[in-house]
């Protein structure tokens, strides 16, 4: 697919995001000071699908999508000529990805720059997400209340995790969710034998 993404600029070509695109994609996200490492990009691509926008043989934009089961999907990693924002290119990527996902219910987290476009495309704000990122060098252990326990997640925990996820989101649990729960740093918190929370995390570095 080839189209003009913005007046006065060369045409942009859209194609599937390939493994060899990931180093350039990671550099795009680093320009936005997003914390994603190359390993994170590879992990996200394995769980879903993505589009790459090329201009003159150079990667200038990306967009990724993940199926959440029948009827639902999530979009993310939408980048368009960072560190600036090419709204026409972002629109091109979004329209193509929404068409590929073919889901009536699509969720995304919008940056302030992207919110006007997403609203114009029919997305409706439902809440606010505040993201904090930084480096934690030496955080001491936090004592847990009596009968509370924190331990790594195991495969036998997946049914309870799926129930927690469905109760929290109201959405079907995607088939790929188990790959997140078996991440190197996945933890569960229980109190008196009952689930309270879970957390999956990975080390990351902030671009400077």
Tab-separated table of C-alpha atoms in Angstrom:
chain	number	residue	atom	x	y	z
A	1	UNK	CA	0.000	0.000	0.000
A	2	UNK	CA	1.472	3.350	-1.058
A	3	UNK	CA	0.024	6.759	-0.345
A	4	UNK	CA	1.093	10.319	0.356
A	5	UNK	CA	1.226	10.759	4.106
A	6	UNK	CA	1.630	14.532	4.197
A	7	UNK	CA	1.667	17.339	1.658
A	8	UNK	CA	5.153	18.106	0.429
A	9	UNK	CA	6.701	14.809	1.572
A	10	UNK	CA	7.519	11.641	-0.376
A	11	UNK	CA	4.962	8.830	-0.454
A	12	UNK	CA	4.895	6.418	2.475
A	13	UNK	CA	4.682	2.672	1.892
A	14	UNK	CA	2.973	0.405	4.417
A	15	UNK	CA	3.899	-3.259	4.829
A	16	UNK	CA	3.949	-5.869	7.618
A	17	UNK	CA	6.460	-5.189	10.385
A	18	UNK	CA	9.272	-7.733	9.979
A	19	UNK	CA	11.885	-8.953	12.503
A	20	UNK	CA	14.599	-7.057	10.645
A	21	UNK	CA	12.645	-3.806	11.228
A	22	UNK	CA	12.854	-4.046	15.010
A	23	UNK	CA	16.236	-2.301	15.569
A	24	UNK	CA	15.007	0.715	13.574
A	25	UNK	CA	11.629	0.564	15.344
A	26	UNK	CA	13.361	0.593	18.719
A	27	UNK	CA	15.311	3.674	17.678
A	28	UNK	CA	12.028	5.391	16.780
A	29	UNK	CA	10.570	4.676	20.227
A	30	UNK	CA	13.811	5.821	21.886
A	31	UNK	CA	13.403	9.214	20.188
A	32	UNK	CA	10.089	9.517	22.055
A	33	UNK	CA	11.889	8.537	25.276
A	34	UNK	CA	9.781	5.394	25.535
A	35	UNK	CA	11.526	2.706	27.624
A	36	UNK	CA	11.095	-0.231	25.227
A	37	UNK	CA	14.189	-2.310	24.547
A	38	UNK	CA	14.788	-4.360	21.414
A	39	UNK	CA	13.726	-7.449	23.412
A	40	UNK	CA	10.431	-5.744	24.263
A	41	UNK	CA	9.724	-4.981	20.606
A	42	UNK	CA	10.436	-8.611	19.682
A	43	UNK	CA	8.156	-9.863	22.465
A	44	UNK	CA	5.289	-7.576	21.416
A	45	UNK	CA	5.609	-8.608	17.779
A	46	UNK	CA	5.485	-12.304	18.705
A	47	UNK	CA	2.203	-11.719	20.553
A	48	UNK	CA	0.498	-9.784	17.759
A	49	UNK	CA	1.092	-8.137	14.414
A	50	UNK	CA	2.439	-4.837	13.195
A	51	UNK	CA	2.705	-2.421	10.290
A	52	UNK	CA	5.807	-0.576	9.139
A	53	UNK	CA	5.767	2.716	7.234
A	54	UNK	CA	8.715	3.341	4.927
A	55	UNK	CA	9.717	6.510	3.161
A	56	UNK	CA	12.714	6.418	0.827
A	57	UNK	CA	13.772	3.039	2.239
A	58	UNK	CA	13.775	4.419	5.801
A	59	UNK	CA	11.443	3.265	8.577
A	60	UNK	CA	9.425	6.314	9.647
A	61	UNK	CA	6.427	4.823	11.464
A	62	UNK	CA	4.948	1.763	13.145
A	63	UNK	CA	1.673	0.499	14.582
A	64	UNK	CA	0.960	-2.807	16.333
A	65	UNK	CA	-2.179	-4.738	17.266
A	66	UNK	CA	-3.030	-7.666	19.533
A	67	UNK	CA	-6.156	-9.807	19.451
A	68	UNK	CA	-8.008	-10.067	22.769
A	69	UNK	CA	-10.294	-12.816	21.560
A	70	UNK	CA	-13.590	-12.681	19.705
A	71	UNK	CA	-14.652	-9.097	19.142
A	72	UNK	CA	-11.814	-7.233	20.855
A	73	UNK	CA	-8.262	-6.071	20.128
A	74	UNK	CA	-5.735	-3.565	21.399
A	75	UNK	CA	-3.540	-1.150	19.425
A	76	UNK	CA	-0.213	0.280	20.504
A	77	UNK	CA	3.313	1.299	19.477
A	78	UNK	CA	1.912	3.917	17.083
A	79	UNK	CA	4.857	6.045	15.987
A	80	UNK	CA	4.865	8.551	13.123
A	81	UNK	CA	8.111	10.376	12.314
A	82	UNK	CA	9.292	10.827	15.934
A	83	UNK	CA	10.360	12.854	17.804
A	84	UNK	CA	7.703	14.952	16.053
A	85	UNK	CA	4.253	13.714	15.062
A	86	UNK	CA	3.084	13.278	11.461
A	87	UNK	CA	-0.687	13.158	11.951
A	88	UNK	CA	-1.376	12.144	8.346
A	89	UNK	CA	1.039	9.223	8.589
A	90	UNK	CA	-0.456	8.190	11.942
A	91	UNK	CA	-3.932	8.245	10.375
A	92	UNK	CA	-2.714	6.082	7.500
A	93	UNK	CA	-1.227	3.530	9.926
A	94	UNK	CA	-4.299	3.491	12.167
A	95	UNK	CA	-6.794	3.055	9.339
A	96	UNK	CA	-4.785	0.195	7.841
A	97	UNK	CA	-4.332	-1.562	11.183
A	98	UNK	CA	-7.986	-1.229	12.215
A	99	UNK	CA	-8.955	-2.773	8.876
A	100	UNK	CA	-6.553	-5.675	9.455
A	101	UNK	CA	-7.738	-6.360	13.006
A	102	UNK	CA	-11.428	-6.536	11.992
A	103	UNK	CA	-12.716	-6.183	15.565
A	104	UNK	CA	-15.741	-4.108	16.632
A	105	UNK	CA	-14.119	-3.304	19.982
A	106	UNK	CA	-10.593	-1.843	19.901
A	107	UNK	CA	-8.753	-0.347	22.874
A	108	UNK	CA	-5.671	1.863	22.990
A	109	UNK	CA	-3.795	4.266	25.249
A	110	UNK	CA	-3.487	7.681	23.578
A	111	UNK	CA	-0.713	10.213	24.005
A	112	UNK	CA	-1.826	13.869	24.047
A	113	UNK	CA	-0.487	14.264	20.500
A	114	UNK	CA	-2.478	11.312	19.207
A	115	UNK	CA	-5.755	11.917	21.055
A	116	UNK	CA	-7.308	14.283	18.435
A	117	UNK	CA	-6.672	11.726	15.682
A	118	UNK	CA	-8.104	8.814	17.655
A	119	UNK	CA	-11.174	10.848	18.557
A	120	UNK	CA	-11.657	11.721	14.879
A	121	UNK	CA	-11.422	8.008	14.032
A	122	UNK	CA	-14.273	7.210	16.416
A	123	UNK	CA	-12.434	6.298	19.629
A	124	UNK	CA	-13.991	7.616	22.852
A	125	UNK	CA	-11.961	8.443	25.995
A	126	UNK	CA	-12.858	6.204	28.953
A	127	UNK	CA	-10.238	7.144	31.548
A	128	UNK	CA	-6.723	8.397	32.224
A	129	UNK	CA	-3.542	6.322	32.491
A	130	UNK	CA	-0.576	7.882	34.257
A	131	UNK	CA	2.758	6.264	33.465
A	132	UNK	CA	5.818	6.743	35.629
A	133	UNK	CA	9.192	5.450	34.560
A	134	UNK	CA	12.658	5.665	35.987
A	135	UNK	CA	15.451	3.650	37.543
A	136	UNK	CA	15.151	1.879	40.886
A	137	UNK	CA	18.589	1.198	42.327
A	138	UNK	CA	18.085	0.077	45.909
A	139	UNK	CA	14.581	-0.400	47.206
A	140	UNK	CA	14.321	-2.218	50.498
A	141	UNK	CA	11.904	-5.031	51.191
A	142	UNK	CA	8.427	-3.950	52.208
A	143	UNK	CA	7.060	-6.050	55.070
A	144	UNK	CA	3.798	-7.818	54.250
A	145	UNK	CA	0.903	-8.153	56.685
A	146	UNK	CA	0.503	-11.473	58.509
A	147	UNK	CA	-0.756	-14.342	56.301
A	148	UNK	CA	0.234	-12.442	53.117
A	149	UNK	CA	2.755	-13.956	50.733
A	150	UNK	CA	4.591	-12.808	47.587
A	151	UNK	CA	6.092	-15.442	45.310
A	152	UNK	CA	6.904	-16.049	41.612
A	153	UNK	CA	4.027	-17.113	39.361
A	154	UNK	CA	3.927	-20.746	38.240
A	155	UNK	CA	2.034	-22.494	35.462
A	156	UNK	CA	-0.534	-23.845	37.925
A	157	UNK	CA	-1.525	-20.234	38.671
A	158	UNK	CA	-2.796	-19.556	35.141
A	159	UNK	CA	-6.504	-20.374	35.770
A	160	UNK	CA	-6.624	-18.012	38.760
A	161	UNK	CA	-4.801	-15.326	36.761
A	162	UNK	CA	-7.244	-15.715	33.884
A	163	UNK	CA	-10.165	-15.257	36.274
A	164	UNK	CA	-8.575	-12.124	37.782
A	165	UNK	CA	-7.889	-10.684	34.327
A	166	UNK	CA	-11.445	-11.306	33.114
A	167	UNK	CA	-12.937	-9.812	36.287
A	168	UNK	CA	-10.750	-6.691	36.022
A	169	UNK	CA	-11.233	-5.976	32.317
A	170	UNK	CA	-14.539	-7.612	31.402
A	171	UNK	CA	-12.794	-8.952	28.292
A	172	UNK	CA	-11.983	-12.493	27.149
A	173	UNK	CA	-8.513	-13.635	28.167
A	174	UNK	CA	-6.279	-13.769	25.060
A	175	UNK	CA	-4.564	-17.045	24.216
A	176	UNK	CA	-1.147	-15.407	24.418
A	177	UNK	CA	-1.615	-14.190	27.990
A	178	UNK	CA	0.221	-17.192	29.421
A	179	UNK	CA	3.421	-15.968	27.791
A	180	UNK	CA	3.175	-12.782	29.864
A	181	UNK	CA	2.492	-14.650	33.096
A	182	UNK	CA	5.562	-16.823	32.606
A	183	UNK	CA	7.814	-13.780	32.073
A	184	UNK	CA	11.112	-13.829	34.007
A	185	UNK	CA	9.712	-11.391	36.578
A	186	UNK	CA	6.109	-12.377	37.220
A	187	UNK	CA	4.805	-12.359	40.780
A	188	UNK	CA	1.613	-13.169	42.671
A	189	UNK	CA	0.395	-11.746	45.956
A	190	UNK	CA	-1.890	-13.844	48.118
A	191	UNK	CA	-3.612	-13.203	51.439
A	192	UNK	CA	-5.025	-16.056	53.500
A	193	UNK	CA	-4.739	-18.335	50.493
A	194	UNK	CA	-6.692	-16.013	48.160
A	195	UNK	CA	-5.396	-14.071	45.183
A	196	UNK	CA	-5.018	-10.339	45.691
A	197	UNK	CA	-2.896	-9.192	42.747
A	198	UNK	CA	-0.339	-10.170	40.142
A	199	UNK	CA	2.414	-8.259	38.396
A	200	UNK	CA	4.524	-8.980	35.323
A	201	UNK	CA	7.540	-6.790	34.706
A	202	UNK	CA	10.801	-6.647	32.814
A	203	UNK	CA	13.954	-4.625	33.127
A	204	UNK	CA	14.047	-1.588	30.876
A	205	UNK	CA	16.259	1.358	30.154
A	206	UNK	CA	15.132	4.907	29.535
A	207	UNK	CA	16.552	6.545	26.437
A	208	UNK	CA	18.823	9.509	27.115
